[in-house]
Short mmCIF file of C-alpha atoms in Angstrom, two decimals:
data_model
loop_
_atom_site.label_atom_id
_atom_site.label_comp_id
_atom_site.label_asym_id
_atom_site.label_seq_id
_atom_site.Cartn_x
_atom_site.Cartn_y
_atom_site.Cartn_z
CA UNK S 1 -17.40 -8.87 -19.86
CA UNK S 2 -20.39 -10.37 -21.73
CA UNK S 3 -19.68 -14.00 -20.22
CA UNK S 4 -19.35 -12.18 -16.59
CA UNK S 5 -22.45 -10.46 -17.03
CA UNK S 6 -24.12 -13.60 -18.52
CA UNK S 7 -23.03 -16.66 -16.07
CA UNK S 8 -22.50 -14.68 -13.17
CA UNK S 9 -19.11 -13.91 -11.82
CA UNK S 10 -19.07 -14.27 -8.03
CA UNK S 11 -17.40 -17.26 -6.47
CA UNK S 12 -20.10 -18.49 -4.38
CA UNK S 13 -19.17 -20.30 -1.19
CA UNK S 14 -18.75 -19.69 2.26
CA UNK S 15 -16.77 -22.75 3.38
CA UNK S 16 -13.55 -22.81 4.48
CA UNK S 17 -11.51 -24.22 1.70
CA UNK S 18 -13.61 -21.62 -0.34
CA UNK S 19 -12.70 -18.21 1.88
CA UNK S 20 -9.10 -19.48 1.43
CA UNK S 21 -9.59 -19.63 -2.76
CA UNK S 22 -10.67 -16.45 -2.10
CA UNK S 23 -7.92 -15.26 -0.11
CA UNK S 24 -5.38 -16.75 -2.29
CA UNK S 25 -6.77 -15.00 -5.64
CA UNK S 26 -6.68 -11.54 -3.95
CA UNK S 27 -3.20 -12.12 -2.93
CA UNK S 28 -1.96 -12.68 -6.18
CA UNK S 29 -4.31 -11.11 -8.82
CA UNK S 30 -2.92 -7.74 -9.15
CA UNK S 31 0.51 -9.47 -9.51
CA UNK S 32 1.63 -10.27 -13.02
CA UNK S 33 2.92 -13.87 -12.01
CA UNK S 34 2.08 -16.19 -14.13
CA UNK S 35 -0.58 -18.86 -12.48
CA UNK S 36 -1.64 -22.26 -12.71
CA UNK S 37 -4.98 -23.19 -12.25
CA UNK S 38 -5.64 -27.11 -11.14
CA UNK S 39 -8.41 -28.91 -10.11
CA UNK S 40 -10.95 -31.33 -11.03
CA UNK S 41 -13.35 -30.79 -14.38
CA UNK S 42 -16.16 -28.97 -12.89
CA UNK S 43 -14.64 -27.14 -10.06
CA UNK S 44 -15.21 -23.81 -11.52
CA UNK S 45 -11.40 -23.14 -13.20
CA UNK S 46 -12.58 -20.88 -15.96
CA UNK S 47 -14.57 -18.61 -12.92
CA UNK S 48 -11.18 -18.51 -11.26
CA UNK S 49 -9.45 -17.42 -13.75
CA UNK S 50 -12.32 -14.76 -14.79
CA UNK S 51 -11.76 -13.59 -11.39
CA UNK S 52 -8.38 -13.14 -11.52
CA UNK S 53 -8.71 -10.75 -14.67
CA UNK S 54 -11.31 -9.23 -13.42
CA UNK S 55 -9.62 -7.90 -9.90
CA UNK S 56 -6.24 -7.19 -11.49
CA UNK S 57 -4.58 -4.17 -13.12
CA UNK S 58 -5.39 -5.46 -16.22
CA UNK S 59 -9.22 -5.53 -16.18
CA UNK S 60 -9.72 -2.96 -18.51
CA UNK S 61 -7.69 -5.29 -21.09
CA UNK S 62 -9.32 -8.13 -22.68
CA UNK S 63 -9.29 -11.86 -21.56
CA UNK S 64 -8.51 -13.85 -24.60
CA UNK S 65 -9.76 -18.12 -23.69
CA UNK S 66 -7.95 -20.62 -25.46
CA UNK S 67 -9.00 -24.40 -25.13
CA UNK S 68 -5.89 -25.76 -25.82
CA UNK S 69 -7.74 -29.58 -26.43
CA UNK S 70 -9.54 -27.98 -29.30
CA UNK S 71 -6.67 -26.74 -31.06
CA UNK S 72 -5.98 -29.29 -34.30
CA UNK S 73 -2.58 -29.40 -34.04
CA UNK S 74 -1.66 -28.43 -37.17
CA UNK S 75 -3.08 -25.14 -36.73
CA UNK S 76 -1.80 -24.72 -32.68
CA UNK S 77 1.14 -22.44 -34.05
CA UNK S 78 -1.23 -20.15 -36.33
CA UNK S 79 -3.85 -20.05 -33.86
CA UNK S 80 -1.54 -18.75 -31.03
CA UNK S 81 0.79 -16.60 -32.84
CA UNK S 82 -1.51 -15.52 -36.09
CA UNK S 83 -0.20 -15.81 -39.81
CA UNK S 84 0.54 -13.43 -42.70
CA UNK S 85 -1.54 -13.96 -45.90
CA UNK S 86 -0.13 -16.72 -47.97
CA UNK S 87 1.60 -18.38 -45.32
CA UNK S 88 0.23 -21.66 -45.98
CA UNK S 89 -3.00 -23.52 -48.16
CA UNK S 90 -5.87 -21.65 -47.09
CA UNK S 91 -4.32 -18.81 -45.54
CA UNK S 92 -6.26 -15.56 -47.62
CA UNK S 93 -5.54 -12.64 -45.36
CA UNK S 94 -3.25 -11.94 -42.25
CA UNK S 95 -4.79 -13.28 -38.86
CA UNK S 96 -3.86 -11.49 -35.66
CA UNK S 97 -3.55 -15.07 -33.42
CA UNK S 98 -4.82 -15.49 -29.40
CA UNK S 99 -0.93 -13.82 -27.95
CA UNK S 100 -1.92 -10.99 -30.19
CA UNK S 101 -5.06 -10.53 -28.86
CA UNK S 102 -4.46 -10.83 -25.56
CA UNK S 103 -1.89 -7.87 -25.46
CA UNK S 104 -2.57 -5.72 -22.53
CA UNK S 105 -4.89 -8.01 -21.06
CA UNK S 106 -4.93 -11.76 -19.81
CA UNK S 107 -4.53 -14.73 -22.07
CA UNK S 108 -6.57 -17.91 -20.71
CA UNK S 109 -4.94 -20.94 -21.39
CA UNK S 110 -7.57 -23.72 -20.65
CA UNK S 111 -6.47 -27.46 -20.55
CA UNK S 112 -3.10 -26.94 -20.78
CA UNK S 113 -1.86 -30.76 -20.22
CA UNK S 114 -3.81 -31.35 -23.64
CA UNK S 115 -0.62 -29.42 -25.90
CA UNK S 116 1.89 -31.36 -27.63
CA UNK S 117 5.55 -31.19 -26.78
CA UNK S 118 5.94 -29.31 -29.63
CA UNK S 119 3.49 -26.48 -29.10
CA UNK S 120 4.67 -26.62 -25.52
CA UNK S 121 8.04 -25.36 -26.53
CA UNK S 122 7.08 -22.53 -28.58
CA UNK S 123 4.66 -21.26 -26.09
CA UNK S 124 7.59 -21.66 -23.91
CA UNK S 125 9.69 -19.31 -25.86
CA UNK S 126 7.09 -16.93 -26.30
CA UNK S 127 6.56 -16.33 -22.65
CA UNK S 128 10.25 -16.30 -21.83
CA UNK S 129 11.02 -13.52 -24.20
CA UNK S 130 7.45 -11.85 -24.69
CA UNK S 131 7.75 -12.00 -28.31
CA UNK S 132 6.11 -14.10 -31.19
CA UNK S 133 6.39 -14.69 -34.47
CA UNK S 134 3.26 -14.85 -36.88
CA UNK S 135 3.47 -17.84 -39.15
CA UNK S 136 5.15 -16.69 -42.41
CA UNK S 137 6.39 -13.41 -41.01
CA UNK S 138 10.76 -12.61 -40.70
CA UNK S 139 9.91 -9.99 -37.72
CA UNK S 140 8.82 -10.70 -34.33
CA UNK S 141 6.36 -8.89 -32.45
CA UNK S 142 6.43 -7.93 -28.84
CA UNK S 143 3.09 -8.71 -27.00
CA UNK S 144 2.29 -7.79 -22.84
CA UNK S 145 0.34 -10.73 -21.79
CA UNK S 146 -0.58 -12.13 -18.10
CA UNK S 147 -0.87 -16.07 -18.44
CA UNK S 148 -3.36 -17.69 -16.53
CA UNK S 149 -3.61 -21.61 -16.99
CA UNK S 150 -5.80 -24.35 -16.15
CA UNK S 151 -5.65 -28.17 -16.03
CA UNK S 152 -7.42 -30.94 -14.27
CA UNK S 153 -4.42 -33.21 -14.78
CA UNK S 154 -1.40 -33.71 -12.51
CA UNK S 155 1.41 -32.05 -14.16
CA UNK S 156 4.22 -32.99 -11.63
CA UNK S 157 3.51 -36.54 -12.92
CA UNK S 158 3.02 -35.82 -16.55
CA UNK S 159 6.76 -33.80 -16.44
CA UNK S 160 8.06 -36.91 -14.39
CA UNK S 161 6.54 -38.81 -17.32
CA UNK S 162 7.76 -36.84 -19.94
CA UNK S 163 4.57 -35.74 -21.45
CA UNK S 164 4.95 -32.08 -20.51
CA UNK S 165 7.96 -29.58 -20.35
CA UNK S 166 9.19 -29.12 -17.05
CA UNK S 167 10.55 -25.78 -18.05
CA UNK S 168 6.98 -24.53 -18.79
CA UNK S 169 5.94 -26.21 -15.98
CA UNK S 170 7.96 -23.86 -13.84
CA UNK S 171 7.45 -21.03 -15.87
CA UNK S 172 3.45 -21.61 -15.53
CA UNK S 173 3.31 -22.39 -12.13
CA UNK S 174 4.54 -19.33 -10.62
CA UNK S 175 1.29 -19.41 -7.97
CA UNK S 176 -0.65 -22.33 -8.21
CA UNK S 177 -3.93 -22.06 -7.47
CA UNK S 178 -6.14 -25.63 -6.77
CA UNK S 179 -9.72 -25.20 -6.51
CA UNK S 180 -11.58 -27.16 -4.35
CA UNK S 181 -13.88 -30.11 -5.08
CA UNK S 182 -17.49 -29.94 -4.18
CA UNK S 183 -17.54 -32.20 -2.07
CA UNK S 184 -14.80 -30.67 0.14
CA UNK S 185 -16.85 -26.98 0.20
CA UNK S 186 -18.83 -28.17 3.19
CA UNK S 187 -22.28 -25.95 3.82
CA UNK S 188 -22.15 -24.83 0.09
CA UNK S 189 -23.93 -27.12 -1.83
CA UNK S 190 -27.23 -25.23 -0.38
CA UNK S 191 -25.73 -21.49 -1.26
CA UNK S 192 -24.67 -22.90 -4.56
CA UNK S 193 -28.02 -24.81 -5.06
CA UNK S 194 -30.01 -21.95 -4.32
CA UNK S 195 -28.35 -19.42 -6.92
CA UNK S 196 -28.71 -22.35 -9.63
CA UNK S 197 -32.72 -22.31 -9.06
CA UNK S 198 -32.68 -18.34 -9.49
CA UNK S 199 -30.25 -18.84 -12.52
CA UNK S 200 -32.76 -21.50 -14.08
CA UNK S 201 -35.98 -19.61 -12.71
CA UNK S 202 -34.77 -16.84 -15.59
CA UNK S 203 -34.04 -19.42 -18.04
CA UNK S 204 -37.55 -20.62 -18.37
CA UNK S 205 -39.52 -17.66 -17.85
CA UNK S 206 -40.88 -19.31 -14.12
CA UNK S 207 -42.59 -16.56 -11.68
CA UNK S 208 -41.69 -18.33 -8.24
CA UNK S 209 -39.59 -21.44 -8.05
CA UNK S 210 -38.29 -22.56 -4.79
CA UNK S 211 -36.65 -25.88 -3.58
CA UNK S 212 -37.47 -27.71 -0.72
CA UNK S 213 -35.82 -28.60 2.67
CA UNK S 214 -35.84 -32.23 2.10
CA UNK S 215 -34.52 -31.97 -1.73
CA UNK S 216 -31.26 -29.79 -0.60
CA UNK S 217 -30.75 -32.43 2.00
CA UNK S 218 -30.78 -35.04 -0.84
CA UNK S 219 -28.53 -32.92 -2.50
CA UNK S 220 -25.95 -32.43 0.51
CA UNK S 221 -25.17 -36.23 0.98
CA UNK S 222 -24.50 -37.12 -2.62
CA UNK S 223 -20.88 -36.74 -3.39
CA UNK S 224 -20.32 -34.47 -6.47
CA UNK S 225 -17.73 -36.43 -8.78
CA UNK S 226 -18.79 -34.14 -11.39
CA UNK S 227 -18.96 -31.38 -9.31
CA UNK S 228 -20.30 -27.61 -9.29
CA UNK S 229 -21.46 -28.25 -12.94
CA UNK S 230 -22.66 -31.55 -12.23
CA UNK S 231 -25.39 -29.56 -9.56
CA UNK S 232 -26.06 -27.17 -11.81
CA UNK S 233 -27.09 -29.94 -14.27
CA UNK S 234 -29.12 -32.07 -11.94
CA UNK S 235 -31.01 -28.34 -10.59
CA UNK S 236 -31.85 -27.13 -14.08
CA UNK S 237 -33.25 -30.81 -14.60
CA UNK S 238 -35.49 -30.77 -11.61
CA UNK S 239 -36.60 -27.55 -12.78
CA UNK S 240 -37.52 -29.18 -15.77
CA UNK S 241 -39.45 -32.32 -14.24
CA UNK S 242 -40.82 -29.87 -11.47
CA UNK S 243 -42.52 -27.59 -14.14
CA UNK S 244 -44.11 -30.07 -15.74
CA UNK S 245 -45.75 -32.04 -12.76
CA UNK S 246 -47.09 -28.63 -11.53
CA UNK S 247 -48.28 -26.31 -14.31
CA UNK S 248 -51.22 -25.19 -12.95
CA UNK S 249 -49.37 -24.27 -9.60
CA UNK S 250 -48.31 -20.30 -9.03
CA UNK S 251 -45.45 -21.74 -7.02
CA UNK S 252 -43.22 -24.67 -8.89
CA UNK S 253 -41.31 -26.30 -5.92
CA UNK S 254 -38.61 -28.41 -6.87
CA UNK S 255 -39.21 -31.27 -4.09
CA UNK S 256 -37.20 -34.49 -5.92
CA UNK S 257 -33.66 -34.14 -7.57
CA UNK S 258 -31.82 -37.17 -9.46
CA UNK S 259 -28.30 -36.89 -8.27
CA UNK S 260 -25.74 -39.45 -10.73
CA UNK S 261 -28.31 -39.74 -13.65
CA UNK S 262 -26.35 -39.76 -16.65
#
């Protein structure tokens, strides 16, 4: 709730390829199918998937995010399923893990092509029989999770590869969901430019900050390959350069934006 409350949570875009993201997310968020989230980094997977919490029956549950390319991966199994105390070196008290916390609610799987086989299969088992096992514990524990999971990899090819289980695979993928790339979201790149400017307005404290006719135009033939978070970056940067050339001015217009600066 804090994260919708502090980025926003509206899926902004009126486009076509955006009203049918839309579409498909009310279709199948009250469901409890399990759904895969693909697209390219910076589409806007983790809003999606916020979104999908947020207009199901499990909203009043929490939304547990788990970036699966952080987890070391001697840890992955502890971190998931939690541990009793004295399970291992290091391990001082019992720790509920992410399946645990989750229960009732919606577990966020981010970057799911980034698991090991191994951890693949015991997340595997876990969703097939709703029931984990804390490290160094005899009993199992049910749990009630949704699984909502996200990748900007192609995992057709990475199970035709062998570098992901095709049994999760199908177990994941119940309704995949692909977000569009920017580029693709024709006419939004002004809606989306124009909530950025508020958003960064707030973040420095400025009174009136508008952006010109000629800057979105700059902005709507560049090409995105980074994305919604790539425009985010280059408006909060103009912001930036545009507040300093103009200090004395009551109203800081951001009229030049550096689209592909690294």
């Amino acid at each position: 709730e804090e994260a919708w409350k502090r980025d926003g949570g509206e899926l902004i875009g009126e486009s076509t390829v955006m009203n049918q993201l839309k579409q498909e997310i009310d279709i199948v968020a009250a469901s409890d199918f399990n759904i895969l989230i693909y697209g390219e980094t910076g589409v806007g997977k983790e809003l999606v998937a916020r979104t999908l919490h947020q207009k199901s029956l499990r909203d009043t549950g929490p939304m547990v995010y788990v970036n699966c390319a952080a987890l070391p991966e001697n840890l992955i199994e502890s971190e998931l399923f939690g541990h009793i105390k004295g399970a291992f070196t290091g391990a001082d008290k019992d720790r509920a893990g992410k399946f645990s916390l989750a229960d009732g609610g919606t577990l966020f799987l981010d970057e799911i092509g980034e698991l090991p086989l191994g951890a693949q299969s015991k997340i595997l088992r876990a969703i097939q029989s709703n029931e984990i096992q804390p490290v160094g514990k005899d009993n199992v524990e049910e749990v009630n999770v949704r699984i909502v999971a996200a990748t900007n990899r192609d995992l057709k090819e990475e199970v035709e590869e062998g570098k992901f289980r095709a049994d999760l695979y199908h177990r994941l993928s119940v309704y995949p969901i692909r977000v569009p790339n920017l580029h693709e979201r024709v006419g939004d790149v002004q809606l989306l430019a124009g909530y950025f400017v508020e958003q960064t307005r707030r973040k420095l404290g400025i009174k009136q900050l508008k952006i010109t006719a000629a800057a979105i135009n700059h902005l709507e033939q560049y090409n995105w390959p980074g994305n919604v978070r790539e425009l985010e970056h280059v408006v909060s940067r103009a912001a930036l350069k545009a507040r300093a050339r103009q200090k004395s001015k009551a109203i800081i217009a951001i009229e030049q934006v550096d689209c592909g600066t690294l």
